[in-house]
Amino acid sequence: RRRRRRAMAIARQVLCLSAFLALPLARAEPIRYSVAEEAESGSLVGKLAEDAGLTPPQLSARRARLLSEDGRQHLRLDRGSGRLLVAGRLDREELCAHSGTCMLPFELLLSDPLQFFRVEVALEDINDHSPVFHEEGVTFEIPETSETGSRFPLEGAQDLDIGSNAVQAYGISPKSEYFSLSYGTRSNGENYLELVLEKPLDREKQAEMIFSLIAVDGGSPPRTGTIEISIIILDVNDNAPIFMQERYIGKVLENMPEGTVVLSVLATDQDPGVNGDISYQISQAVGQSDSAFVIEPITGQIKITKPLDFEEAGNHELSVRAKDGGGLSAICKVLVEVVDVNDNAPELAVSSFSSPLPENTVPGTVVALFTVRDRDSGANGKISCALDDQLFFSLRPAYKNYYELVTVSALDREHTARYVLRVTAADAGSPPLTSTHTFTVDISDVNDNAPVFNQTSYTMYVRENNAPTVFVGAVSAADADVGLNAKVTYSLAPVPAAERPSCSCISVNSENGHVFVLRPLDYERLRQSEVTVSASDAGSPPLRANVTVRLVVLDENDNAPLVLYPAQDSSPASSELVPVSAEPGYLVTKVVAVDADSGQNSWLSYHLLRATEPGLFSVGVQSGEVRLKRPVTERDSVKHKLLVLVRDNGKPPLSATAALSALLLKDFSDVRLPHSSPPTDEQGDSLTTYLIVSLVFVSLLFLISSALFVARKVCKSKQLKAAHVLSGAHNPQSGLADAAAAGTLPRAYCYEISLTTGSGNSEFQFLKPILPSLPAQHCATGQGPPEQEQDFPCVPVSAEDMAPDNAGTLSAQEFNAL
């Protein structure tokens, strides 16, 4: 019980909350109640919720609880009714010892939002302890020569109760005619109790007296304590011991080892011999069965028997009795002060702690509330607290020895997901003692990061004529958040109504971002397409990011070359006219072809596949120009057929053929090409016969009449003027625009046709070039270097007239009209 009383005294000192006026979170004045000690558990102390201005539902909603610095819960709060009840046995003597007032201070803590109410409960004393004498009996040896009025000091009874419940009076039973009691309080505040001799003693009449000393308290009903007093009457010893001081005061450090001398007491006796021999003894106080002090009987040195603890008791009061050989004695008081040594490190107790914290917690949020204390006193008990990390958290004094751990800046889980904060409490002792406490604060995620694609844009490739739902690539986005806030799904972003999508053939997998082409594509119709892919997380609200995906269609060699000229339709092919006097390199015609593919798939090459006379003509591999390879000889036939192979550069290559024909003429005076067919050998013989007959007839007529001769001359002159130089242009179909862009269209060509007088045929086959209609301009003959070529006027011809399907024979009148 003595240890518990010391602990309660310390707790009472630590829990003293007297500085609440400056506290914004607590009431300025505490709520006070009183309750009698030894009240039954569950007894009503007060209506705490009503006095604090709260309702019982608010107590539960705000997680109300009681806090005390010593951690012991003497009282409890009934949240349902808001009443403060006794939690267990309350012993005022155990909690407050002999203190005049016994207060149980604590705090009513409301967590959400944080609020404090100070509460003090005064513990009222009841008369539950009887007066107790520290000795079972006292024996006085009094000489019979003692004078009337002699006083013999007695140790008073001690009562653990206070006030009116403490010892109020003493009495003797049975009453004695020789002795009476004297008790009271001296001027210095000390109580005294003495046995007073009322009449002289006579050893011969009565050598020993025995009676009881009764101590009575002021309770209702009163309690008593009794001690037996024995009086032995001696013949002679008329001087009692006398202490040099009525009160001795000594100091000792609490960490001094066992056997350390605290102080020495000294008493003298004027009697000689045995009656003057003095011995000392310590009178134990009530409840101190294991005293920490011992006195040497002869020397009077007071020593400690075990290390002292200032935190348990700062002062020790002893009673030392000096007794001589004749039985006379004297008593003095000894007060031992224990000097505090810094042997206790600060203690940190956490009252409230919040973890995890959302990363969007505003600065100034209270994370933890804790209190620090040091059981030492003075500078040894003065505490300061420090926090290692001052960037995101700091310590803020709340009141007295309470501190708050608060945030000071914005938190970012993606930067730091956990903070390990170490709070160090140090006292002001020498050397200082410290203690640390670690707070681990986890940061919970908030959806504050949108997905981020690993590329600013994506370019994916697919070959035309692809298989349906072919995989072409993947987009990938990462989210710095965690959990659902980091779960990314993919989708195609909606196209604004004003914008028409170029292709609806692209799909994206919502889970992994794989991009698929849903249907086969044609490079010649769609070269590329762009879509916007959106990545969205699963947060609330969700955050998203967009990225552009460009799909590029790669060309396949799936288009064969298309021959534009000469036209390869069902109509008879036109014949190219070649003068027999043409030199090697003479341009006969040009094969024009295009390929709808691109790149090397559209690179065309021309090859002479078959010819009537293979050695007479050659074809330009890159240009498609058909030229004379050697001079024309008499053995060469008039009509030649050529088959030109046009092949692209794809793998595998695709090809087309162009069939054309050429006529070798000595001159253009006799041009008769019925049904677009060149003259045969039979026609040549008929022409010779006609010429011979004409010459004979002319000779005869010349001889007969000069007039006719002159007339014939005039006719001949008119026919000579009918010679013309013809040139024209052919307007190809819509595909020529692409051919021109690809560089496969030929240049303009001019052909010279001479008609001689006396020609029997009035028809010829006309070459139809493939250039658009152009105004009259000068055209090179192509027969020599540019600087030596003679310019000839080019006659414009409409596209309708130049179409390949209109090729045929022209009459002399039609030719003259042109």
Short mmCIF file of C-alpha atoms in Angstrom, two decimals, residues 431-722:
data_model
loop_
_atom_site.label_atom_id
_atom_site.label_comp_id
_atom_site.label_asym_id
_atom_site.label_seq_id
_atom_site.Cartn_x
_atom_site.Cartn_y
_atom_site.Cartn_z
CA PRO A 431 24.03 14.59 -18.90
CA PRO A 432 20.62 14.73 -20.57
CA LEU A 433 18.60 11.58 -21.01
CA THR A 434 16.58 10.98 -24.16
CA SER A 435 13.91 8.65 -25.43
CA THR A 436 12.55 8.22 -28.92
CA HIS A 437 9.27 7.15 -30.41
CA THR A 438 8.72 6.24 -34.05
CA PHE A 439 5.54 7.09 -35.95
CA THR A 440 5.05 5.18 -39.21
CA VAL A 441 2.64 7.17 -41.37
CA ASP A 442 1.37 5.44 -44.50
CA ILE A 443 0.02 7.58 -47.33
CA SER A 444 -3.09 6.30 -49.08
CA ASP A 445 -3.57 6.86 -52.78
CA VAL A 446 -5.82 9.49 -54.38
CA ASN A 447 -6.56 9.48 -58.09
CA ASP A 448 -4.44 12.51 -58.97
CA ASN A 449 -2.41 11.08 -61.85
CA ALA A 450 -3.75 10.58 -65.35
CA PRO A 451 -2.43 7.71 -67.47
CA VAL A 452 0.71 8.53 -69.46
CA PHE A 453 1.46 6.84 -72.79
CA ASN A 454 4.99 5.63 -73.32
CA GLN A 455 5.05 7.42 -76.69
CA THR A 456 3.73 10.79 -77.83
CA SER A 457 2.24 9.13 -80.91
CA TYR A 458 2.19 5.72 -82.49
CA THR A 459 2.75 4.70 -86.10
CA MET A 460 1.67 1.19 -87.04
CA TYR A 461 1.98 -0.59 -90.38
CA VAL A 462 -0.22 -3.11 -92.12
CA ARG A 463 0.11 -4.58 -95.58
CA GLU A 464 -2.81 -4.22 -97.90
CA ASN A 465 -5.05 -7.21 -98.46
CA ASN A 466 -4.50 -8.11 -94.83
CA ALA A 467 -6.45 -10.81 -93.06
CA PRO A 468 -9.44 -9.61 -90.98
CA THR A 469 -8.74 -8.72 -87.29
CA VAL A 470 -4.99 -8.73 -87.85
CA PHE A 471 -2.84 -7.48 -84.96
CA VAL A 472 -0.77 -4.43 -85.96
CA GLY A 473 0.67 -3.16 -82.67
CA ALA A 474 -0.13 -2.05 -79.15
CA VAL A 475 -0.40 1.15 -77.19
CA SER A 476 0.69 1.23 -73.59
CA ALA A 477 -0.03 3.73 -70.82
CA ALA A 478 1.09 3.71 -67.21
CA ASP A 479 -0.57 5.35 -64.21
CA ALA A 480 1.53 6.41 -61.22
CA ASP A 481 -1.36 5.70 -58.83
CA VAL A 482 -2.11 2.29 -57.32
CA GLY A 483 -5.08 -0.05 -57.12
CA LEU A 484 -8.16 0.91 -59.10
CA ASN A 485 -6.69 4.38 -59.62
CA ALA A 486 -3.92 2.76 -61.68
CA LYS A 487 -6.03 0.26 -63.64
CA VAL A 488 -5.93 1.50 -67.24
CA THR A 489 -8.50 0.67 -69.91
CA TYR A 490 -8.24 1.64 -73.56
CA SER A 491 -10.88 2.81 -76.01
CA LEU A 492 -11.22 4.75 -79.22
CA ALA A 493 -11.97 8.38 -78.53
CA PRO A 494 -15.24 9.59 -80.09
CA VAL A 495 -14.85 11.55 -83.30
CA PRO A 496 -16.41 15.03 -83.30
CA ALA A 497 -19.50 15.36 -85.47
CA ALA A 498 -17.73 17.91 -87.66
CA GLU A 499 -14.96 15.44 -88.48
CA ARG A 500 -15.67 12.38 -90.56
CA PRO A 501 -13.48 9.41 -89.69
CA SER A 502 -11.23 8.33 -92.52
CA CYS A 503 -11.57 4.68 -91.56
CA SER A 504 -13.73 2.69 -89.19
CA CYS A 505 -11.63 -0.41 -89.55
CA ILE A 506 -9.47 -0.03 -86.41
CA SER A 507 -10.24 -1.57 -83.03
CA VAL A 508 -8.35 -1.50 -79.72
CA ASN A 509 -8.46 -4.06 -76.92
CA SER A 510 -9.69 -2.36 -73.76
CA GLU A 511 -7.51 -4.47 -71.46
CA ASN A 512 -4.08 -4.61 -73.07
CA GLY A 513 -4.18 -1.88 -75.72
CA HIS A 514 -3.66 -4.22 -78.68
CA VAL A 515 -4.65 -2.61 -81.96
CA PHE A 516 -6.37 -4.66 -84.65
CA VAL A 517 -7.44 -3.98 -88.25
CA LEU A 518 -10.91 -5.41 -88.64
CA ARG A 519 -11.14 -5.78 -92.44
CA PRO A 520 -8.83 -6.03 -95.44
CA LEU A 521 -7.48 -2.72 -96.72
CA ASP A 522 -6.61 -1.54 -100.18
CA TYR A 523 -3.53 0.63 -100.49
CA GLU A 524 -4.84 2.19 -103.69
CA ARG A 525 -7.94 3.44 -101.82
CA LEU A 526 -6.51 4.15 -98.35
CA ARG A 527 -2.90 5.07 -97.78
CA GLN A 528 -3.11 5.90 -94.07
CA SER A 529 -5.61 6.63 -91.31
CA GLU A 530 -5.44 8.27 -87.89
CA VAL A 531 -7.48 7.49 -84.80
CA THR A 532 -7.33 8.77 -81.24
CA VAL A 533 -6.94 6.16 -78.50
CA SER A 534 -8.02 7.14 -75.00
CA ALA A 535 -6.53 5.58 -71.84
CA SER A 536 -8.72 5.95 -68.75
CA ASP A 537 -8.09 4.82 -65.18
CA ALA A 538 -10.70 3.38 -62.80
CA GLY A 539 -10.54 6.21 -60.28
CA SER A 540 -13.46 8.35 -59.18
CA PRO A 541 -13.66 10.58 -61.08
CA PRO A 542 -11.60 8.81 -63.77
CA LEU A 543 -8.67 10.56 -65.43
CA ARG A 544 -7.75 9.96 -69.05
CA ALA A 545 -5.17 10.73 -71.69
CA ASN A 546 -5.30 10.59 -75.49
CA VAL A 547 -2.74 9.60 -78.08
CA THR A 548 -2.81 9.61 -81.86
CA VAL A 549 -2.36 6.27 -83.64
CA ARG A 550 -1.46 6.54 -87.32
CA LEU A 551 -2.07 3.41 -89.37
CA VAL A 552 0.08 3.26 -92.52
CA VAL A 553 -0.99 0.84 -95.25
CA LEU A 554 1.96 -0.80 -97.00
CA ASP A 555 1.67 -1.49 -100.68
CA GLU A 556 1.56 -5.02 -102.09
CA ASN A 557 2.22 -5.79 -105.73
CA ASP A 558 -1.39 -6.59 -106.50
CA ASN A 559 -1.87 -4.42 -109.61
CA ALA A 560 -0.47 -5.35 -113.03
CA PRO A 561 0.76 -2.55 -115.32
CA LEU A 562 -1.92 -0.86 -117.41
CA VAL A 563 -0.94 0.06 -120.97
CA LEU A 564 -2.34 3.46 -121.88
CA TYR A 565 -0.79 3.73 -125.32
CA PRO A 566 -1.16 2.13 -127.70
CA ALA A 567 -4.70 1.24 -126.60
CA GLN A 568 -5.18 -2.48 -126.19
CA ASP A 569 -8.89 -2.67 -126.80
CA SER A 570 -10.87 -4.67 -129.33
CA SER A 571 -10.48 -2.11 -132.17
CA PRO A 572 -7.74 -2.73 -134.78
CA ALA A 573 -4.36 -1.44 -133.70
CA SER A 574 -2.99 1.61 -135.43
CA SER A 575 0.19 1.39 -137.45
CA GLU A 576 3.20 3.58 -136.95
CA LEU A 577 4.65 5.12 -140.20
CA VAL A 578 8.41 4.89 -140.50
CA PRO A 579 10.30 6.38 -143.46
CA VAL A 580 12.76 3.95 -144.94
CA SER A 581 15.35 6.69 -144.87
CA ALA A 582 15.21 6.92 -141.07
CA GLU A 583 18.51 6.48 -139.35
CA PRO A 584 19.22 4.27 -136.32
CA GLY A 585 17.73 5.76 -133.16
CA TYR A 586 14.72 7.09 -134.99
CA LEU A 587 11.76 7.26 -132.57
CA VAL A 588 8.97 5.16 -133.92
CA THR A 589 6.56 5.45 -131.00
CA LYS A 590 6.44 5.16 -127.23
CA VAL A 591 4.64 2.63 -125.10
CA VAL A 592 2.97 4.37 -122.16
CA ALA A 593 1.91 2.32 -119.13
CA VAL A 594 1.09 3.01 -115.50
CA ASP A 595 0.92 0.86 -112.34
CA ALA A 596 -1.54 1.63 -109.51
CA ASP A 597 0.93 0.34 -106.94
CA SER A 598 3.63 2.51 -105.40
CA GLY A 599 7.33 2.35 -104.76
CA GLN A 600 9.27 -0.34 -106.48
CA ASN A 601 6.01 -2.13 -107.23
CA SER A 602 5.27 0.70 -109.70
CA TRP A 603 8.71 0.83 -111.30
CA LEU A 604 8.08 -0.30 -114.88
CA SER A 605 10.49 -1.75 -117.37
CA TYR A 606 9.86 -2.33 -121.08
CA HIS A 607 11.14 -5.30 -123.06
CA LEU A 608 10.69 -6.31 -126.68
CA LEU A 609 9.03 -9.65 -126.34
CA ARG A 610 8.44 -10.49 -129.97
CA ALA A 611 8.93 -8.73 -133.35
CA THR A 612 8.67 -9.55 -137.06
CA GLU A 613 12.27 -8.44 -137.45
CA PRO A 614 13.89 -8.60 -133.95
CA GLY A 615 17.04 -6.83 -135.01
CA LEU A 616 15.31 -3.81 -136.57
CA PHE A 617 13.67 -2.31 -133.50
CA SER A 618 14.68 -1.73 -129.88
CA VAL A 619 12.68 -0.71 -126.80
CA GLY A 620 13.99 1.58 -124.07
CA VAL A 621 13.93 -0.38 -120.81
CA GLN A 622 13.04 2.62 -118.68
CA SER A 623 11.33 4.94 -121.21
CA GLY A 624 9.32 2.51 -123.35
CA GLU A 625 10.46 4.31 -126.50
CA VAL A 626 10.49 2.16 -129.66
CA ARG A 627 13.37 3.18 -131.91
CA LEU A 628 15.13 1.90 -135.01
CA LYS A 629 18.05 -0.20 -134.06
CA ARG A 630 19.68 -0.22 -137.53
CA PRO A 631 19.07 1.36 -140.94
CA VAL A 632 16.19 0.03 -143.02
CA THR A 633 17.24 -2.17 -145.94
CA GLU A 634 15.41 -3.26 -149.08
CA ARG A 635 15.09 -6.75 -147.73
CA ASP A 636 13.03 -5.54 -144.77
CA SER A 637 9.31 -6.05 -145.17
CA VAL A 638 6.98 -3.08 -145.24
CA LYS A 639 4.81 -4.18 -142.33
CA HIS A 640 6.19 -5.13 -138.92
CA LYS A 641 4.39 -6.34 -135.81
CA LEU A 642 5.90 -5.85 -132.34
CA LEU A 643 4.85 -7.20 -128.92
CA VAL A 644 6.25 -5.17 -125.97
CA LEU A 645 6.28 -6.62 -122.44
CA VAL A 646 5.66 -4.11 -119.65
CA ARG A 647 6.77 -5.51 -116.25
CA ASP A 648 6.79 -3.94 -112.77
CA ASN A 649 9.49 -4.39 -110.09
CA GLY A 650 7.34 -6.20 -107.53
CA LYS A 651 8.03 -9.57 -106.00
CA PRO A 652 6.74 -11.52 -107.76
CA PRO A 653 6.55 -9.13 -110.73
CA LEU A 654 3.35 -8.54 -112.67
CA SER A 655 3.32 -7.70 -116.37
CA ALA A 656 1.22 -6.64 -119.36
CA THR A 657 1.82 -6.65 -123.13
CA ALA A 658 1.34 -3.99 -125.75
CA ALA A 659 0.89 -4.95 -129.43
CA LEU A 660 1.74 -2.42 -132.12
CA SER A 661 2.60 -2.37 -135.83
CA ALA A 662 4.89 -0.25 -138.04
CA LEU A 663 4.86 0.51 -141.78
CA LEU A 664 8.07 1.27 -143.67
CA LEU A 665 7.39 3.83 -146.42
CA LYS A 666 9.71 5.45 -148.92
CA ASP A 667 7.62 8.62 -148.85
CA PHE A 668 4.12 9.68 -147.80
CA SER A 669 2.83 10.64 -151.37
CA ASP A 670 0.86 7.46 -151.71
CA VAL A 671 -1.00 6.82 -148.47
CA ARG A 672 -3.88 4.42 -148.73
CA LEU A 673 -4.63 2.35 -145.76
CA PRO A 674 -8.01 0.79 -146.23
CA HIS A 675 -9.43 -0.55 -143.02
CA SER A 676 -6.33 0.56 -141.26
CA SER A 677 -4.29 -2.07 -143.11
CA PRO A 678 -0.94 -1.29 -144.76
CA PRO A 679 -0.55 -1.84 -148.61
CA THR A 680 0.09 -5.39 -149.68
CA ASP A 681 2.41 -6.63 -152.42
CA GLU A 682 -0.53 -6.91 -154.85
CA GLN A 683 -1.39 -3.26 -154.30
CA GLY A 684 2.23 -2.31 -155.01
CA ASP A 685 2.13 -4.10 -158.40
CA SER A 686 -1.15 -2.39 -159.27
CA LEU A 687 0.39 0.95 -158.54
CA THR A 688 3.29 0.27 -160.91
CA THR A 689 0.94 -0.66 -163.72
CA TYR A 690 -1.04 2.48 -163.19
CA LEU A 691 2.12 4.57 -163.37
CA ILE A 692 3.21 3.04 -166.68
CA VAL A 693 -0.19 3.53 -168.25
CA SER A 694 -0.29 7.07 -167.02
CA LEU A 695 3.10 7.88 -168.49
CA VAL A 696 2.15 6.46 -171.89
CA PHE A 697 -1.11 8.31 -171.86
CA VAL A 698 0.56 11.53 -170.87
CA SER A 699 3.13 11.25 -173.64
CA LEU A 700 0.42 10.74 -176.21
CA LEU A 701 -1.59 13.64 -174.97
CA PHE A 702 1.52 15.84 -174.88
CA LEU A 703 2.09 15.17 -178.44
CA ILE A 704 -1.53 15.80 -179.37
CA SER A 705 -2.26 18.97 -177.54
CA SER A 706 -0.15 21.43 -175.65
CA ALA A 707 -3.25 22.81 -174.14
CA LEU A 708 -3.95 19.60 -172.43
CA PHE A 709 -0.33 19.51 -171.46
CA VAL A 710 -0.61 22.95 -169.90
CA ALA A 711 -3.80 21.93 -168.16
CA ARG A 712 -2.11 18.87 -166.83
CA LYS A 713 0.72 21.03 -165.59
CA VAL A 714 -1.75 23.24 -163.75
CA CYS A 715 -3.34 20.24 -162.09
CA LYS A 716 0.03 18.96 -161.12
CA SER A 717 0.87 22.32 -159.52
CA LYS A 718 -2.28 22.21 -157.37
CA GLN A 719 -1.57 18.73 -156.21
CA LEU A 720 1.94 19.70 -155.14
CA LYS A 721 0.51 22.31 -152.75
CA ALA A 722 -1.44 19.69 -150.89
#
